[in-house]
Short mmCIF file of C-alpha atoms in Angstrom, two decimals:
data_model
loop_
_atom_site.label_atom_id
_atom_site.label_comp_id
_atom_site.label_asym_id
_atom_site.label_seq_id
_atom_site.Cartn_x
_atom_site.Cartn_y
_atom_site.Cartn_z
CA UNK T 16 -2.81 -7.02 14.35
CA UNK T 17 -1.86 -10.02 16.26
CA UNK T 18 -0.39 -13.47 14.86
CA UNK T 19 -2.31 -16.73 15.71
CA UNK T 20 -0.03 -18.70 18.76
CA UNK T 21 0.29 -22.19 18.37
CA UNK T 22 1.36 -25.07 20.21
CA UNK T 23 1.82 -28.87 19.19
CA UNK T 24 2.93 -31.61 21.75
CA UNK T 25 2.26 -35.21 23.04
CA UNK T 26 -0.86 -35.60 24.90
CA UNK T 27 -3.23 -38.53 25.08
CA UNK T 28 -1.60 -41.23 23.33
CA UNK T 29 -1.22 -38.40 20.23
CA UNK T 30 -0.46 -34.58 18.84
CA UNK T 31 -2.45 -32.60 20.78
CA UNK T 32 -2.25 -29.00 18.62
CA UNK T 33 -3.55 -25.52 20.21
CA UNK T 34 -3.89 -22.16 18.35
CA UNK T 35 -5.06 -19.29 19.24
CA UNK T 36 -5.22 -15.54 18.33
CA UNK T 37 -6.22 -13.12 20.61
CA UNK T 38 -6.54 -9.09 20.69
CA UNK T 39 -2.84 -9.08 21.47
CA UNK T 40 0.17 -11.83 20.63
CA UNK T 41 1.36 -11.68 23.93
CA UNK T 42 -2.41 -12.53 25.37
CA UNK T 43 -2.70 -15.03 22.98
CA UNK T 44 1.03 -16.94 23.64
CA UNK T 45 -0.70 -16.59 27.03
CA UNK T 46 -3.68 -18.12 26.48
CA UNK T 47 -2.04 -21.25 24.28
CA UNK T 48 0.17 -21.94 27.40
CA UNK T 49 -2.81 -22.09 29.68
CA UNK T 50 -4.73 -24.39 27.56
CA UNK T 51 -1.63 -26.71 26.46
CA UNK T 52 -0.99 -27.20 30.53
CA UNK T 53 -4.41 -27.91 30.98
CA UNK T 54 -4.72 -30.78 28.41
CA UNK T 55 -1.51 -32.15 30.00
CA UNK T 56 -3.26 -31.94 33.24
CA UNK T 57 -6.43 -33.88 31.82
CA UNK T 58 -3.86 -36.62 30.45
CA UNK T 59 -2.44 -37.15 33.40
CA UNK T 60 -5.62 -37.53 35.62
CA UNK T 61 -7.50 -39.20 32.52
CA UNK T 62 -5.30 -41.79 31.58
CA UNK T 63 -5.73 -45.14 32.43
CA UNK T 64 -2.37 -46.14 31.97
CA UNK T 65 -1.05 -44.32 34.80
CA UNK T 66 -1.60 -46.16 38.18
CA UNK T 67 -1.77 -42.76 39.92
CA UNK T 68 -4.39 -41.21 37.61
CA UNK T 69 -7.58 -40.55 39.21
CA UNK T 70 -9.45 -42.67 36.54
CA UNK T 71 -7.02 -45.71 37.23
CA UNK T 72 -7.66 -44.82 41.56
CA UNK T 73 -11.62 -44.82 40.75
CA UNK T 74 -11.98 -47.77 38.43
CA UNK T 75 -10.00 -49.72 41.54
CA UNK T 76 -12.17 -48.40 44.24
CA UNK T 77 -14.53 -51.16 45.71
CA UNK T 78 -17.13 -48.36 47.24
CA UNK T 79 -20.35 -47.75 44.63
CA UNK T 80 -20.29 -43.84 45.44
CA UNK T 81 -16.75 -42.47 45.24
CA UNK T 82 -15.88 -38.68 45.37
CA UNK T 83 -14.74 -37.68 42.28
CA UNK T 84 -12.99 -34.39 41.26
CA UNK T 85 -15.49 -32.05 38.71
CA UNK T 86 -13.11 -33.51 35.36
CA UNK T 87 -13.57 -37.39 37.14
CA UNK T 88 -17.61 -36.76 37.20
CA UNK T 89 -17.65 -35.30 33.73
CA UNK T 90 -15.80 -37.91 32.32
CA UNK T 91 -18.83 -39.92 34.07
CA UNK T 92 -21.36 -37.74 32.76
CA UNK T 93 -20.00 -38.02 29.55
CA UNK T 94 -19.94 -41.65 29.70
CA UNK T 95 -23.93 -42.08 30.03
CA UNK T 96 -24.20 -39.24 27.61
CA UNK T 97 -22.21 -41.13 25.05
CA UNK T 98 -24.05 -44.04 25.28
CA UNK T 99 -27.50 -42.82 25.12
CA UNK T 100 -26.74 -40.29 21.77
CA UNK T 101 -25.20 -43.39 20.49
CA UNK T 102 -28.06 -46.64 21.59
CA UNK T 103 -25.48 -47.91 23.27
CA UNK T 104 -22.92 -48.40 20.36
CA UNK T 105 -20.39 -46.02 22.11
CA UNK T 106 -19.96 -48.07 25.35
CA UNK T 107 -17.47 -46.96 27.97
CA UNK T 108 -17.18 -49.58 30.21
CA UNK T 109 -15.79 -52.05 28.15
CA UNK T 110 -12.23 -51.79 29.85
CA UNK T 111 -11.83 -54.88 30.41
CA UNK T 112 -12.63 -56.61 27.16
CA UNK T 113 -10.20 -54.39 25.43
CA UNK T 114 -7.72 -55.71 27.67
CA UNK T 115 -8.51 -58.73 26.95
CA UNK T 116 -8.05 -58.02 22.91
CA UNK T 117 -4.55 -57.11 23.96
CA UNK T 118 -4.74 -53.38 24.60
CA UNK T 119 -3.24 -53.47 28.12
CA UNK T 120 -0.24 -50.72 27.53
CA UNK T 121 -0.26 -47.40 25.09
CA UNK T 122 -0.06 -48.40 21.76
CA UNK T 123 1.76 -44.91 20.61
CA UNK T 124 4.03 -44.91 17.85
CA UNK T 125 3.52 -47.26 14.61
CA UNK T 126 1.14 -49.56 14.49
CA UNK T 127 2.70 -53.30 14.27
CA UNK T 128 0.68 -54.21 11.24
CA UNK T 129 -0.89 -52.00 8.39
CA UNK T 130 -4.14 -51.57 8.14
CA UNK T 131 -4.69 -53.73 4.64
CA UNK T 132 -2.70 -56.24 6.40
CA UNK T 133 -5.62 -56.05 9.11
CA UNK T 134 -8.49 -55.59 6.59
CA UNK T 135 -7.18 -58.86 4.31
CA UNK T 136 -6.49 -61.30 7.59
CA UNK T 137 -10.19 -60.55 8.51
CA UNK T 138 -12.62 -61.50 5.77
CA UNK T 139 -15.84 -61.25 8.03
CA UNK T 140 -18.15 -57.74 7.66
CA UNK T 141 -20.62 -57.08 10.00
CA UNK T 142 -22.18 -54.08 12.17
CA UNK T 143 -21.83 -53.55 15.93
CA UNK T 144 -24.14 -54.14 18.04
CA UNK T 145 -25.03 -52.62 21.61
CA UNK T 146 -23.38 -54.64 24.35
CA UNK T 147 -26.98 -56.34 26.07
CA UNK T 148 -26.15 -55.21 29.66
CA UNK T 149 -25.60 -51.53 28.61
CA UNK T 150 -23.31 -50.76 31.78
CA UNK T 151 -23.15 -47.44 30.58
CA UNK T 152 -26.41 -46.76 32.27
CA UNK T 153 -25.37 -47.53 35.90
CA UNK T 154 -22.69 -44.95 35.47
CA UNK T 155 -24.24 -41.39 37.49
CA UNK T 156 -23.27 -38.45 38.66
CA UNK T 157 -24.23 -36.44 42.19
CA UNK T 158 -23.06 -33.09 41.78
CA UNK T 159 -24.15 -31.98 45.26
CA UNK T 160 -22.28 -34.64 46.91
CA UNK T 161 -19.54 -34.08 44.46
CA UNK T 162 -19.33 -38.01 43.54
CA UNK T 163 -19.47 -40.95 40.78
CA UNK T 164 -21.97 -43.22 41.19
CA UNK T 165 -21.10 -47.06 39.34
CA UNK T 166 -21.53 -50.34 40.42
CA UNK T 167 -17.71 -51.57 41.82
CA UNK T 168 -15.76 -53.75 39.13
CA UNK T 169 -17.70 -51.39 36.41
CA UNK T 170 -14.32 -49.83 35.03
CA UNK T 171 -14.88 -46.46 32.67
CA UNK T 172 -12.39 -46.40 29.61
CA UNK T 173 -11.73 -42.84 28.87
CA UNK T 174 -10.14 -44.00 24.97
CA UNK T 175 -13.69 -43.00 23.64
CA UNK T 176 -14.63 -40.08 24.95
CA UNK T 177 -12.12 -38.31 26.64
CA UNK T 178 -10.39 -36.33 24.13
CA UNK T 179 -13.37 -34.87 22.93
CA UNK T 180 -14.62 -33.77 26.38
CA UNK T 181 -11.08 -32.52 27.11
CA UNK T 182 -10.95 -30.26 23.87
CA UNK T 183 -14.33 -29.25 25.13
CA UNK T 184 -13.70 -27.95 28.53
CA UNK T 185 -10.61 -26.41 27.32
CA UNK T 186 -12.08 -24.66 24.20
CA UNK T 187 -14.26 -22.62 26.59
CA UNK T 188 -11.86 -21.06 28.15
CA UNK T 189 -10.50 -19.83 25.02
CA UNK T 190 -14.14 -18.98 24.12
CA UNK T 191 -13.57 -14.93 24.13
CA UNK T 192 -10.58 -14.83 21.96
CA UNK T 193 -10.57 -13.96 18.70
CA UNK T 194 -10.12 -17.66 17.11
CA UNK T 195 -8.99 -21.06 18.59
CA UNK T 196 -8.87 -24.68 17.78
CA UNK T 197 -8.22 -27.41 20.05
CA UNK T 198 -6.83 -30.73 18.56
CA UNK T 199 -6.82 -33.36 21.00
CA UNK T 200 -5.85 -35.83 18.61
CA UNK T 201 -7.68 -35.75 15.88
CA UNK T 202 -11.13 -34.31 18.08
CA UNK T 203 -11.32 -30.92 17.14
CA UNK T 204 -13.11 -27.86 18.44
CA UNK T 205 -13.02 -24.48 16.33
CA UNK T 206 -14.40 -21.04 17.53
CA UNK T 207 -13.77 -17.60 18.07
CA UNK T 208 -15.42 -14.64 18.63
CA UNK T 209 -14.18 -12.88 15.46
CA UNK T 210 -16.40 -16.08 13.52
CA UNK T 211 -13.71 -17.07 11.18
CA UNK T 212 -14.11 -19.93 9.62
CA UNK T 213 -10.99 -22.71 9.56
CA UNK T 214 -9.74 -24.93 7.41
CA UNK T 215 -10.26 -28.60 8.08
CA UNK T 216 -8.35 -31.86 6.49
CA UNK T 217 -9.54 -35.28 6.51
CA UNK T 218 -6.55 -37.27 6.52
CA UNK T 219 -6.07 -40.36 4.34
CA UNK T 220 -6.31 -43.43 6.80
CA UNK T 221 -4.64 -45.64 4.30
CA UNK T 222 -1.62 -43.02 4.45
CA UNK T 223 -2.21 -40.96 1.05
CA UNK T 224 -3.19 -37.08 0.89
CA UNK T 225 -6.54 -35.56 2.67
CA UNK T 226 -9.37 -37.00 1.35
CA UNK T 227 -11.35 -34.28 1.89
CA UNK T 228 -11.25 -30.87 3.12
CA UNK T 229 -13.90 -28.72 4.97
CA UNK T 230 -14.45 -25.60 6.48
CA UNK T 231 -15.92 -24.79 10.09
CA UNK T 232 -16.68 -21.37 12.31
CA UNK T 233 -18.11 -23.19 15.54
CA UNK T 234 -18.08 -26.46 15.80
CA UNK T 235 -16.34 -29.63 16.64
CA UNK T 236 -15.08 -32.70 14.21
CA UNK T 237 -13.97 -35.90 15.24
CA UNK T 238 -12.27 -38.73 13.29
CA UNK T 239 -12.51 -42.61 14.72
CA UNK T 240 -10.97 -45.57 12.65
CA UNK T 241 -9.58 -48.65 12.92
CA UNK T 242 -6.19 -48.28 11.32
CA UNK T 243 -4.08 -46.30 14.33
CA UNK T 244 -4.01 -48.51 17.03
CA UNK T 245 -3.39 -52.16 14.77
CA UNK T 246 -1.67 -55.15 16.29
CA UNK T 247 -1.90 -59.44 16.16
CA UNK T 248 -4.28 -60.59 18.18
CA UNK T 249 -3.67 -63.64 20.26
CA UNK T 250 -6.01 -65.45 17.93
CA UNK T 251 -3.16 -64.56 14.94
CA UNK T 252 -5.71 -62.06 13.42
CA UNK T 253 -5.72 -58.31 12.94
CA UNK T 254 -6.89 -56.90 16.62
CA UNK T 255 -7.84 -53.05 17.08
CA UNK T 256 -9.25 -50.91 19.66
CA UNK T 257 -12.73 -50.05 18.72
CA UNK T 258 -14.78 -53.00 20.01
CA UNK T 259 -18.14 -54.33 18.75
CA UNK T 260 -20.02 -54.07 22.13
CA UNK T 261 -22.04 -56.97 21.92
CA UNK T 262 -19.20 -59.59 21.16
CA UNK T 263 -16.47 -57.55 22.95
CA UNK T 264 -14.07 -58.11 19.64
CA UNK T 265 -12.73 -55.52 16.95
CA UNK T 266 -14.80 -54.40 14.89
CA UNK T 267 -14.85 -54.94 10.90
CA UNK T 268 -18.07 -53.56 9.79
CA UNK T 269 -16.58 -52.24 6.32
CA UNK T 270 -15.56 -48.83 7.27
CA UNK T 271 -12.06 -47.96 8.11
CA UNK T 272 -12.55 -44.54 9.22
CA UNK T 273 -15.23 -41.65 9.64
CA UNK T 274 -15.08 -38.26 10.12
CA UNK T 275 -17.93 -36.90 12.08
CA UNK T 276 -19.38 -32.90 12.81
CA UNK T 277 -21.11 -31.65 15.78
CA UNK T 278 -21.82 -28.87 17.89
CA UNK T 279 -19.03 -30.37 20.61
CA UNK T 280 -16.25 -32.76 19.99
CA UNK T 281 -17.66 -35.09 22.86
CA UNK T 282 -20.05 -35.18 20.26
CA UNK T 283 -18.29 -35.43 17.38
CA UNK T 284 -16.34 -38.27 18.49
CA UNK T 285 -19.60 -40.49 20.12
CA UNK T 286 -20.94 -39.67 16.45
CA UNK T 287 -17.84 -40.79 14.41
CA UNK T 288 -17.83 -43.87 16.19
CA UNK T 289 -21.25 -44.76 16.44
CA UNK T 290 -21.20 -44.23 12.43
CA UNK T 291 -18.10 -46.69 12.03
CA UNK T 292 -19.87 -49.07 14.31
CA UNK T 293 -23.15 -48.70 12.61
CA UNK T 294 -21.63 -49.86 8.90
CA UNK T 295 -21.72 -48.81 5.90
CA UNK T 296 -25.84 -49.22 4.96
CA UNK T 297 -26.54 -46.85 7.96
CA UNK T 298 -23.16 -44.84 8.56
CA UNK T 299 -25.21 -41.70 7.39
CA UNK T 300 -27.93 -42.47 10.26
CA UNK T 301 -25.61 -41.59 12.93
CA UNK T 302 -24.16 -38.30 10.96
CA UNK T 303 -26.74 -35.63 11.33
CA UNK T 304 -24.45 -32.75 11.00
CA UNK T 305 -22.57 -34.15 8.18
CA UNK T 306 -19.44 -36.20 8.02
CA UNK T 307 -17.37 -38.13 5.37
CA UNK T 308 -16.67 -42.13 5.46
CA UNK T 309 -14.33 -44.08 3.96
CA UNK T 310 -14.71 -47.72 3.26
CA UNK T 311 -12.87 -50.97 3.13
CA UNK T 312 -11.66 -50.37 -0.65
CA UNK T 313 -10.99 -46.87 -0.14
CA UNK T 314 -14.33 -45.27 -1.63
CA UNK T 315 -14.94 -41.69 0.21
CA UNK T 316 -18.33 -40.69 0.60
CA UNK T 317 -19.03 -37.23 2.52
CA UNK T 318 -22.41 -37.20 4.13
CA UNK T 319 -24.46 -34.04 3.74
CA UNK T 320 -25.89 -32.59 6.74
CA UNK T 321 -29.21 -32.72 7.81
CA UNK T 322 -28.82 -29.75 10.21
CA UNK T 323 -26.07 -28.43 9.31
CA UNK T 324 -23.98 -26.16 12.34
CA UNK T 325 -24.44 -22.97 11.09
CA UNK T 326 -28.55 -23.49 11.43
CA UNK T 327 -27.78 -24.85 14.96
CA UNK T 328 -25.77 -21.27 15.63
CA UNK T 329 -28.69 -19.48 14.20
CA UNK T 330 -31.20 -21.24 16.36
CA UNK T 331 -28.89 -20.61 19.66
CA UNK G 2 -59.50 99.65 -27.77
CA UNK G 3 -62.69 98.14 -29.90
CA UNK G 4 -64.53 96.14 -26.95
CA UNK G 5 -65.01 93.15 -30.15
CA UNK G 6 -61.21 93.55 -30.88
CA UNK G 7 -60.96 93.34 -26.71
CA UNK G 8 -63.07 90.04 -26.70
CA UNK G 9 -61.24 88.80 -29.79
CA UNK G 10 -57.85 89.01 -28.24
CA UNK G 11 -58.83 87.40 -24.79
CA UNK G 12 -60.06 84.46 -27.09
CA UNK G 13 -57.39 84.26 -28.97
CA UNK G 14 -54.81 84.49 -25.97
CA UNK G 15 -56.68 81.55 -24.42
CA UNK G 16 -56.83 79.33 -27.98
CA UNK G 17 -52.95 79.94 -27.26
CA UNK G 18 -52.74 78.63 -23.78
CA UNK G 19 -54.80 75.95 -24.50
CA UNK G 20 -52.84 74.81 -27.15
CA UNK G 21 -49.97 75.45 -25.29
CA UNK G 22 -51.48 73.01 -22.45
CA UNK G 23 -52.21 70.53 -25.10
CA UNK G 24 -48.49 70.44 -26.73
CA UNK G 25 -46.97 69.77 -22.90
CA UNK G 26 -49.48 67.08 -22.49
CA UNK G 27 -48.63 65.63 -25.32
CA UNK G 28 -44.61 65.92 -24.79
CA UNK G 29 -45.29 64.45 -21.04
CA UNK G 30 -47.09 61.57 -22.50
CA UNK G 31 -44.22 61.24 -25.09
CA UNK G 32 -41.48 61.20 -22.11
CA UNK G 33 -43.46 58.84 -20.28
CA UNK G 34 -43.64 56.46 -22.86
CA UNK G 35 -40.45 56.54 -23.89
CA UNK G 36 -38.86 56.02 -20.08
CA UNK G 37 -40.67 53.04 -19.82
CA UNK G 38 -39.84 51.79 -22.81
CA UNK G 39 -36.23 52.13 -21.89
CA UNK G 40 -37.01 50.93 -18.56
CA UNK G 41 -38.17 47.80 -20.03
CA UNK G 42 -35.55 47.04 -22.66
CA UNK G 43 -32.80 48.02 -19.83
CA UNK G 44 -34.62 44.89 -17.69
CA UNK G 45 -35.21 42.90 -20.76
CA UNK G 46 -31.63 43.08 -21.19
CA UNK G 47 -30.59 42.31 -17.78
CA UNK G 48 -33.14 39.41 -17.98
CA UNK G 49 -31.08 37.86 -21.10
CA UNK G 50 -27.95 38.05 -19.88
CA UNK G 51 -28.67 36.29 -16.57
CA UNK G 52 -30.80 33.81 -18.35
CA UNK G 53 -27.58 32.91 -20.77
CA UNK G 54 -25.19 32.89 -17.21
CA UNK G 55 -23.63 35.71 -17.73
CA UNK G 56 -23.69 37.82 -15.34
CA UNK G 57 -21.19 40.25 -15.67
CA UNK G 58 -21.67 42.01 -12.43
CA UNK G 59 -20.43 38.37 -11.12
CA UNK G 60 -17.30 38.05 -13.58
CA UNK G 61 -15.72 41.19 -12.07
CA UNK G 62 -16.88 40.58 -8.94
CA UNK G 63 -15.04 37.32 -8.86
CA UNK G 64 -11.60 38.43 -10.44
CA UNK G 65 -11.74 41.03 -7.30
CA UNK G 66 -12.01 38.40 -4.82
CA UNK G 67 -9.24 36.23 -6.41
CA UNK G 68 -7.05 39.14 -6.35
CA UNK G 69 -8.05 40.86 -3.32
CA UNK G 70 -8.15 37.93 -0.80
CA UNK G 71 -4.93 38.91 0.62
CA UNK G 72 -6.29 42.07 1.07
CA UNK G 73 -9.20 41.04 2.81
CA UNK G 74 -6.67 38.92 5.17
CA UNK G 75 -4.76 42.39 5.76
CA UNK G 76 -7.75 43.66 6.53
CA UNK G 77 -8.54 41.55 9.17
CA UNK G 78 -5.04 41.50 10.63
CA UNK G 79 -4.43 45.44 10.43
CA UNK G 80 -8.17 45.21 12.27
CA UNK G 81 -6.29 43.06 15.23
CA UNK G 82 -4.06 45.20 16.83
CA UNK G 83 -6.49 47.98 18.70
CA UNK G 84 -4.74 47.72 21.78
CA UNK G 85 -1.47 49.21 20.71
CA UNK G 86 -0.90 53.47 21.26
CA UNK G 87 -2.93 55.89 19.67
CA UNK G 88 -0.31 57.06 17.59
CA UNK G 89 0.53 53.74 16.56
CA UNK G 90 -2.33 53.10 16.01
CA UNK G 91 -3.52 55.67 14.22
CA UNK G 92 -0.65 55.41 12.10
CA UNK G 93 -1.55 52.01 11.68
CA UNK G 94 -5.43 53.08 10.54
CA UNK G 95 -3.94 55.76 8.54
CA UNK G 96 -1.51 52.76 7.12
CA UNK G 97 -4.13 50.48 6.12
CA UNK G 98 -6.79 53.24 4.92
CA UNK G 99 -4.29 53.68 1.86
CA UNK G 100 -3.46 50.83 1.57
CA UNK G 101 -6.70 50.52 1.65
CA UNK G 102 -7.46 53.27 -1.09
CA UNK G 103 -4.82 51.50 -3.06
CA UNK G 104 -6.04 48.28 -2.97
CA UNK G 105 -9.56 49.56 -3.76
CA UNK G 106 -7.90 51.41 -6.58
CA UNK G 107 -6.16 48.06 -7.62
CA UNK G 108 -9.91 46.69 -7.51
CA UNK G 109 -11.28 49.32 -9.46
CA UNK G 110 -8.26 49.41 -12.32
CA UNK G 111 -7.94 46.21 -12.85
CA UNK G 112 -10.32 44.24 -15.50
CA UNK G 113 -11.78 41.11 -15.32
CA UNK G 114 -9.43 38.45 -16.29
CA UNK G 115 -10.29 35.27 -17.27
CA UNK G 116 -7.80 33.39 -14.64
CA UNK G 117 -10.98 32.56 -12.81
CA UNK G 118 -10.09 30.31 -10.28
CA UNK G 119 -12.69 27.93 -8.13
CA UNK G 120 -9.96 27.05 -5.71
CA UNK G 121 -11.93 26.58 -2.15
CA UNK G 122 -14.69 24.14 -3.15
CA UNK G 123 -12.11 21.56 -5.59
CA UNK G 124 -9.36 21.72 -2.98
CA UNK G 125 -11.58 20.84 -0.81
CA UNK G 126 -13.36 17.57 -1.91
CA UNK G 127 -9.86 16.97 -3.84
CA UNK G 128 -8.56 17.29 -0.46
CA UNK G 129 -11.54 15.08 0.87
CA UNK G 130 -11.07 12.03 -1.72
CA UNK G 131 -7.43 12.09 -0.74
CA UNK G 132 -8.22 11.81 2.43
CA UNK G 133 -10.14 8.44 1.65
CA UNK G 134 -7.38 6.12 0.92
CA UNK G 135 -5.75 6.70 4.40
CA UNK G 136 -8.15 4.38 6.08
CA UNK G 137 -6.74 1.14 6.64
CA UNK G 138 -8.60 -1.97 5.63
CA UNK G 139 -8.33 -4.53 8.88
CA UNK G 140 -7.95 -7.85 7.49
CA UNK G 141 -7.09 -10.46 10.00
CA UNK G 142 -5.42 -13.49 8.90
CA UNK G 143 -6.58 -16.18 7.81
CA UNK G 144 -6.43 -18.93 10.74
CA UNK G 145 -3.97 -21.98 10.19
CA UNK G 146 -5.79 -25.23 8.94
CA UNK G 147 -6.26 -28.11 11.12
CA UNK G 148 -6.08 -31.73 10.38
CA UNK G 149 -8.25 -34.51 11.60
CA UNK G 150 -7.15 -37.77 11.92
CA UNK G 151 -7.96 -41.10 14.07
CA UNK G 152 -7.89 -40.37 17.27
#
């Protein structure tokens, strides 16, 4: 009987965190280094902190078609797809208003302020609202020509969506083994062929114990809050990274933190955030596979799913 | 001779013969009777004894074959060796003929005992529910938890 490999390192501004467990150890160690080189691989062409990455190389390019390598054009893809599942509430291509809220550099490590330090300096709650230009749209794809498609200046920002591609692409290659997860920072996909299911924690954004714990056999779960990535603003308020597209400033809508299912984590992730952005009075709206939120003063509530994944396996 | 006294003797000699036929008719019909009257209690009694499971022919049969399985096996390995010499082998046939005779004797002498023994068939599933518990339930592990957090 083999033992379940695992490996845990710094990828994408977090922990990334593989297992696996194959038919044999060995083929499983095996398959664990394959997929921990390959999200190292995506971080370094992905990030836009790097000047070298491809991402930084495209948003720079002044040409409206630019060939793109097959991860560059489904990081494009993904960013039209996210948009449209979300009405435009997950929007990519707000680069440079994040930026401008002061997140230039990777903000890894401890945030500088807490997040009830952040929730008590802003006293305002209100939902976000799609940005009226919806840039997202102009972003295409050619596959035959191999290119991206954008109008120049339009900059994608792979902080929304790229993880839970990533985990994506790289959980099907472990598709055939026995079980895998792949934790790209908090965007999860779980599988295996021997259908096991897997035990799944919802941490505490406010730093306590899980709030909640659920189980998955195939499937993807994504968390999005606002309490990771905290800092001053240059206004001398509480500034985070998950912009309200419409005013192009952090959002404070009255939920610190959702946990979202779906059949993939590019999913997951478009869903957790579109939920967060959406507020509490229609949070649930943008959870169809089920979720949990938690609120301003703590309060969890775990959504029930409308469809849940197992029906969606059935139907497949 | 009288002629009369002729007739009368004629008729008396056959009253005799006929009475004669008449008494073995009568002790035929008597011996018929009687055999199947025996016949039929002898069956009737047969006929009980199976019905109430026991069978005695079986008992004795059975306290043979307990005791006369090793025989049988000698049998079947003094049977083997036809290929050796004819003296040999004849020896050998000669051999196992009283042993044979003695065995059969042993058979014969010995009474039923009541060490009745139904080895074969309760070794056999005994063996066969022993054999169960050597299959090995496969029970992978369970897989590690995972933790979601803000990503």
């Amino acid at each position: 009987m083999s033992t379940e490999a695992h490996r845990s390192f710094d990828c994408f501004g977090g922990t990334a965190t593989i297992h696996v467990r194959a038919t044999s150890t060995a083929r499983g160690e095996e398959a664990a280094d394959l997929a921990r080189a390959k999200l190292l691989d995506a971080h370094r062409r992905l990030s836009r902190f790097s000047e070298e990455s491809e991402l930084t190389l495209l948003n720079g390019d002044p040409r409206w078609e630019v060939p793109a390598t097959p991860l560059l054009r489904a990081l494009a893809d993904a960013v039209a797809l996210a948009g449209s599942r979300s009405g435009g509430l997950v929007d990519a291509t707000l680069l440079d208003s994040i930026e401008r809220a002061g997140y230039r550099d990777s903000l890894d490590g401890d945030p500088s302020i807490t997040l009830a330090e952040a929730l008590s300096s802003r006293a305002e709650r209100a939902p976000g609202e799609p940005h009226p230009d919806r840039l997202w749209r102009s972003v295409g794809i050619d596959e035959a020509d191999g290119t991206v498609i954008r109008p120049p200046g339009v900059k994608i920002d792979s902080g929304g969506i790229a993880k839970g591609l990533v985990a994506d692409l790289v959980a099907e290659e472990l598709r055939e083994h026995r079980t895998f997860a792949v934790d790209c920072c908090g965007d999860i996909r779980i599988g295996g062929s021997a259908g096991q299911e897997r035990r799944v924690r919802v941490d505490d954004p406010f730093g306590g114990g899980p709030v909640h714990e659920l189980k998955l056999r195939d499937g993807a779960v994504a968390t999005s809050g606002i309490g990771r990535r905290c800092w001053v603003g240059a206004d001398g308020g509480a500034a985070h990274h998950i912009l309200d597209p419409a005013s192009g400033e952090p959002a404070f809508t009255g939920i610190v933190q959702v946990t979202a299912l779906a059949p993939s984590a590019l999913l997951a992730e478009v869903y957790a955030k579109a939920a967060l952005l959406a507020g509490p009075e229609r949070a649930d709206e943008w959870l169809p596979h089920g979720g949990v939120v938690v609120r301003d003063d703590g309060e969890v509530d775990v959504i029930a799913a409308e469809r849940p994944l197992t029906e969606l396996a059935v139907a497949a | 001779m009288d002629p009369f006294e002729k007739i009368e003797r004629k008729r008396q000699a056959r009253h005799r013969i006929r009475a004669q036929r008449d008494r073995a008719g009568r002790l035929k019909t008597r011996v018929v009777a009687i055999s199947l009257i025996c016949f039929a209690l002898l069956w009737g009694v047969v006929f009980v004894q199976m019905a109430t499971g026991n069978d005695p022919v079986l008992s004795e049969f059975s306290s043979t074959i307990a005791k006369g399985n090793g025989g049988r096996n000698r049998h079947a390995a003094k049977a083997v060796p036809a290929e050796t010499d004819a003296s040999t082998a004849s020896e050998e046939l000669e051999a196992s003929e009283a042993g044979e005779a003695e065995e059969f004797e042993e058979f014969e002498a010995e009474p039923v005992e009541e060490e009745f023994v139904e080895p074969a068939e309760e070794e056999f599933f005994e063996a066969e529910a022993e054999a169960e518990p050597e299959e090995e339930v496969f029970v992978e592990e369970e897989p590690a938890p995972v933790t979601t957090s803000q990503s």
